[in-house]
Structure formats: C-alpha cells, structure tokens
XYZ file of C-alpha atoms in Angstrom:
291
model
C -17.381 120.085 -93.671
C -13.654 120.279 -94.437
C -11.335 121.082 -91.540
C -10.036 124.148 -93.367
C -13.541 125.616 -93.654
C -14.293 124.762 -90.030
C -11.057 126.479 -89.015
C -12.241 129.625 -90.813
C -15.451 129.518 -88.743
C -13.367 129.361 -85.566
C -11.206 132.227 -86.817
C -14.378 134.278 -87.340
C -15.464 133.295 -83.822
C -12.189 134.570 -82.341
C -12.609 137.833 -84.290
C -16.153 138.355 -82.973
C -15.063 137.594 -79.413
C -12.020 139.841 -79.674
C -14.018 142.822 -80.919
C -16.517 142.302 -78.109
C -13.880 143.793 -75.800
C -14.201 146.995 -77.816
C -17.979 146.849 -77.389
C -17.527 146.421 -73.641
C -15.161 149.378 -73.419
C -17.523 151.638 -75.408
C -20.633 150.631 -73.433
C -18.861 151.312 -70.129
C -19.023 155.022 -70.954
C -22.843 154.962 -70.769
C -24.023 152.057 -68.606
C -22.843 149.947 -65.682
C -21.526 146.354 -65.804
C -24.730 144.749 -64.521
C -26.913 146.600 -67.015
C -24.666 145.731 -69.935
C -24.433 142.050 -69.076
C -28.065 141.520 -68.097
C -29.332 142.891 -71.403
C -26.715 141.195 -73.582
C -27.164 137.799 -71.907
C -30.924 137.942 -72.478
C -30.322 138.911 -76.111
C -27.869 136.011 -76.452
C -30.410 133.578 -75.000
C -33.097 134.834 -77.404
C -30.773 134.424 -80.411
C -30.058 130.793 -79.445
C -33.719 129.789 -78.979
C -34.218 128.744 -82.656
C -31.036 126.638 -82.520
C -31.828 125.010 -79.162
C -35.552 124.384 -79.703
C -35.186 121.294 -81.969
C -32.984 119.590 -79.394
C -35.367 120.482 -76.556
C -38.387 119.143 -78.431
C -36.505 115.956 -79.290
C -35.117 115.171 -75.827
C -37.546 116.828 -73.408
C -39.188 113.524 -72.412
C -35.903 111.722 -71.827
C -35.578 110.719 -68.138
C -33.386 113.193 -66.241
C -33.179 115.598 -69.181
C -34.543 118.678 -67.436
C -32.595 118.019 -64.236
C -29.275 117.815 -66.100
C -30.044 120.735 -68.394
C -31.250 123.114 -65.700
C -28.484 122.123 -63.289
C -25.856 122.789 -65.948
C -27.505 126.040 -67.016
C -27.670 127.369 -63.454
C -24.098 126.449 -62.485
C -22.571 127.655 -65.759
C -24.767 130.756 -65.791
C -23.653 131.796 -62.299
C -19.983 131.320 -63.174
C -20.364 133.159 -66.472
C -22.289 136.064 -64.969
C -19.676 136.523 -62.226
C -16.824 136.437 -64.737
C -18.539 138.791 -67.188
C -19.425 141.479 -64.623
C -15.906 141.458 -63.169
C -14.457 141.549 -66.686
C -16.625 144.522 -67.640
C -15.309 146.496 -64.670
C -11.734 145.603 -65.627
C -12.114 146.459 -69.315
C -13.708 149.805 -68.418
C -10.571 150.752 -66.468
C -7.747 148.975 -68.311
C -8.995 149.027 -71.918
C -9.928 146.470 -74.552
C -6.374 145.478 -75.506
C -5.230 144.612 -72.013
C -8.603 143.046 -71.302
C -8.210 140.553 -74.136
C -4.714 139.419 -73.188
C -5.267 139.177 -69.440
C -8.573 137.331 -69.867
C -6.872 134.807 -72.181
C -4.904 133.556 -69.185
C -7.860 131.281 -68.400
C -6.366 128.898 -70.974
C -3.350 128.491 -68.679
C -5.259 128.605 -65.370
C -7.617 125.746 -66.288
C -4.930 123.020 -66.330
C -3.692 124.093 -62.907
C -7.198 124.017 -61.467
C -7.554 120.532 -62.950
C -5.009 119.358 -60.392
C -7.817 119.623 -57.835
C -9.691 117.018 -59.882
C -6.696 114.716 -59.822
C -5.304 115.535 -63.260
C -1.570 115.897 -63.850
C -0.132 119.189 -65.090
C 2.319 118.724 -67.955
C 5.797 120.234 -67.889
C 4.965 122.509 -70.838
C 2.115 124.033 -68.814
C 4.437 124.956 -65.944
C 6.809 126.583 -68.443
C 3.913 128.432 -70.085
C 2.794 129.617 -66.638
C 6.201 131.153 -65.914
C 6.252 132.885 -69.311
C 2.740 134.203 -68.685
C 3.697 135.624 -65.289
C 6.629 137.512 -66.831
C 4.387 138.760 -69.639
C 1.698 139.816 -67.157
C 4.237 141.813 -65.176
C 5.386 143.722 -68.254
C 1.819 144.186 -69.525
C 0.240 145.361 -66.282
C 3.092 147.366 -64.803
C 3.636 149.070 -68.164
C 5.845 152.098 -67.983
C 5.168 152.808 -64.315
C 6.376 151.277 -61.098
C 3.117 151.695 -59.225
C 2.076 148.052 -59.630
C -1.068 146.492 -61.017
C -3.925 148.875 -61.631
C -7.386 148.253 -60.184
C -8.642 147.278 -63.644
C -5.789 144.782 -64.118
C -6.662 143.081 -60.838
C -10.325 142.776 -61.848
C -9.254 141.233 -65.161
C -7.050 138.691 -63.389
C -9.966 137.739 -61.149
C -12.257 137.463 -64.185
C -9.763 135.086 -65.852
C -10.038 132.881 -62.763
C -13.844 132.923 -62.922
C -13.785 132.111 -66.640
C -11.633 129.130 -65.679
C -14.360 128.063 -63.241
C -16.866 128.483 -66.065
C -14.902 126.244 -68.422
C -14.574 123.559 -65.756
C -18.299 123.828 -65.003
C -19.104 123.252 -68.675
C -16.741 120.270 -68.747
C -18.421 118.714 -65.712
C -22.095 119.514 -66.330
C -22.229 119.630 -70.131
C -21.214 116.075 -71.027
C -24.782 114.762 -71.365
C -26.470 118.005 -72.451
C -26.770 119.565 -75.914
C -24.182 122.353 -76.128
C -26.400 125.009 -77.716
C -29.220 124.280 -75.262
C -26.830 124.543 -72.316
C -25.539 127.841 -73.661
C -29.049 129.236 -74.081
C -29.940 128.391 -70.477
C -26.664 129.741 -69.087
C -27.258 133.050 -70.879
C -30.816 133.112 -69.547
C -29.587 132.481 -65.996
C -26.842 135.083 -66.456
C -29.378 137.671 -67.596
C -31.668 136.942 -64.650
C -29.040 136.969 -61.865
C -27.489 140.235 -63.101
C -30.892 141.940 -63.383
C -31.061 142.968 -59.669
C -27.678 144.664 -60.118
C -29.076 146.442 -63.157
C -31.908 147.796 -60.996
C -29.420 149.176 -58.431
C -27.531 150.919 -61.242
C -30.829 152.557 -62.272
C -29.840 153.155 -65.908
C -31.813 155.727 -67.841
C -33.522 154.775 -71.083
C -31.361 157.299 -72.926
C -28.176 155.697 -71.552
C -29.258 152.226 -72.704
C -30.279 153.560 -76.118
C -26.925 155.328 -76.508
C -25.165 151.991 -75.912
C -27.529 149.894 -78.048
C -24.940 148.989 -80.699
C -22.276 147.501 -78.360
C -25.018 145.773 -76.347
C -26.556 144.162 -79.445
C -23.126 143.221 -80.765
C -22.073 141.602 -77.479
C -25.437 139.859 -77.107
C -26.398 138.734 -80.604
C -22.938 138.293 -82.121
C -20.561 137.493 -79.235
C -22.981 135.398 -77.155
C -25.357 134.012 -79.770
C -23.743 133.746 -83.198
C -20.119 133.218 -82.123
C -21.039 130.410 -79.747
C -22.982 128.624 -82.489
C -20.034 128.984 -84.873
C -17.773 127.539 -82.186
C -20.012 124.515 -81.695
C -20.121 123.838 -85.454
C -16.432 124.497 -86.052
C -15.110 122.367 -83.203
C -16.857 119.293 -84.601
C -14.391 119.241 -87.515
C -11.210 120.730 -86.017
C -8.814 118.916 -83.720
C -9.054 120.249 -80.120
C -5.482 121.548 -79.871
C -5.884 123.415 -83.160
C -9.279 124.794 -82.160
C -7.985 126.291 -78.916
C -5.040 127.893 -80.695
C -7.371 129.572 -83.195
C -9.834 130.714 -80.532
C -7.007 132.151 -78.398
C -6.462 134.714 -81.171
C -9.312 136.688 -79.594
C -6.676 138.427 -77.460
C -4.891 139.637 -80.599
C -8.138 140.858 -82.195
C -8.963 142.690 -78.937
C -5.657 144.550 -79.096
C -6.062 145.321 -82.810
C -9.651 146.483 -82.307
C -8.660 148.626 -79.343
C -5.890 150.279 -81.374
C -7.933 150.893 -84.550
C -11.377 151.698 -83.147
C -10.569 153.178 -79.732
C -7.087 154.557 -80.513
C -5.621 152.677 -77.561
C -1.833 152.655 -77.503
C 0.642 150.427 -75.680
C 4.272 151.268 -74.965
C 7.105 148.944 -75.925
C 7.174 147.242 -72.529
C 3.451 146.484 -72.671
C 3.703 145.157 -76.241
C 6.457 142.750 -75.188
C 4.225 141.659 -72.317
C 1.373 141.002 -74.773
C 3.630 138.900 -76.977
C 4.826 136.849 -74.007
C 1.279 136.246 -72.759
C 0.185 135.165 -76.237
C 3.262 132.933 -76.581
C 2.441 131.342 -73.235
C -1.156 130.680 -74.301
C 0.050 129.005 -77.502
C 2.771 127.029 -75.689
C 0.202 125.679 -73.238
C -1.873 124.259 -76.079
C 0.765 122.824 -78.411
C 0.561 119.054 -78.580
C 4.090 117.724 -78.258
C 4.945 114.544 -80.169
C 5.200 111.440 -78.013
C 8.435 109.501 -78.045
C 8.096 106.015 -79.412
C 9.527 103.175 -77.396
C-alpha cells in the first residue's frame, strides 16, 4: 500500500475517533458512564473477533502465547476502562469539543512519564508542555475566573490514564499481535465495567434510546478505527502517523459545533489552537545536525 493511501486510512481513523466524543456526549443524556463503556467495549471486542481469530489459531500453541496475550489484555484493559469511564464523565460535563482537546494531551504526557523508565525528554517536549499548559488555562478557564470545571478535571485525569494505557501497550504488546491484544483489552474493559453498569441500573428504554452512539463508539471507534490504525501505521512513518491521528481533537471540536451546536468563545478557541500546536510540536521530528 502506498503511504499516501495509508495516510488517508489514518485520517479516517482520526475522524472516527473525533466524532466518538459526540457519541459520548449524546449517550450521557440517557445512560451512565459504566453502562456506555461496558456495552461499547463488548461490541468492540465482538467486531475484532474475525480479525483476531486467524492470528489466535496460528499462534495459540506457541510457548508462552496465552500468558503474554492475557497479561497484556488484562493490564491494557484495566487502564483503558479506567480512562474511558473518567473521560465519559468529563465529556458529559465539559462537552465534546473540550473533551477532544484535553484528552489529546496524552501525546505530551507520555514522554514525561517515560522519564520514569529512564528515557530522556527532548527540549522540544518541554517547550510543547509549556505551550500546552498555557492553552489548557485558556481553554478550561474560558470566559470565567472560577477555575477549572469538574468536567475539565476529569478530562485531565483521563488524559493521564490514557498515557498509562499507551505505555502499557508499549510494554506488553511487543510480542503480541496488535489486533488480538486490542480484542482482549476491549473484552476485559467490558467485563470490569459491567459491575458499575449494574449499580447504575439502566432501563432497557434508556439503552435503546442511546443505541446509535453506543454502536458507533463500539463498532466504529473501538473496532473499525483500531483496525484501520493497525493497517495504516504499517506504511506511514511514526511521526507522521501521530500527527494525523492527533487531528481527532479537531474533529471532536468540529463535530461538537455542527452536531451538538457547541460554541466556544474567543479565549477558548485560542486555547484549543495552542493545545493543538503543542501536540504537533511534540511530535515533529527535528533534523539532526551533521558533524
């Protein structure tokens, strides 16, 4: 596959992920965060079964296969479920547009967390971090002086948990098929959020009323978009892939404005632009100086 075509797949992935924030905002009007995520994770796992099954059948007898796969699925699933539930609470209160931009901060948080693993943080990342903090202030404070809202705080926490999720995938997913790992993490996510769904006691009518955003977030955002990402990243350079995927924050804002009629004031829009600029700056590969 040509890199240009693969890049288009990643662009479609970012669009699907961005619009999932709209689905989350809409579903929050009918069902709770545990109900939404439990059902959509199980749908996502079911969608990935046909893609993961060939790999499972091929490698199932390999020594250590099940130990590595299940370990990765459990760890990644727990991180993902925690991040997703917290994110759902934040999006319900702060909106899809803000949700997309604040969540995208995981791209900046990950390098800083990597310091714990002994990796060096580049100068550009520190600069991007400062820009992001300024952007976050403008975005979350908005036109008021009351400080961060409750939803904004939940979204910041969810960005941290998504960072944990990315690091968990990096550590546990090296020797495991990516689609198979994703299927198991969605399965684990659906199972661990199910008790919370029971405590929310959703009515059948409430779930049915939110069926479209649930199916979209499960089948498209979890299942299809992840598969497109796996295929696309095989042919696109990493720094380019991350830049394209980070556009999900822009699509979230666009979707929130068009579908949900969300509006941001000038101060918040400047904050969004700074956050997005910081995300891009953190991923740009600077040319190395030749000796």
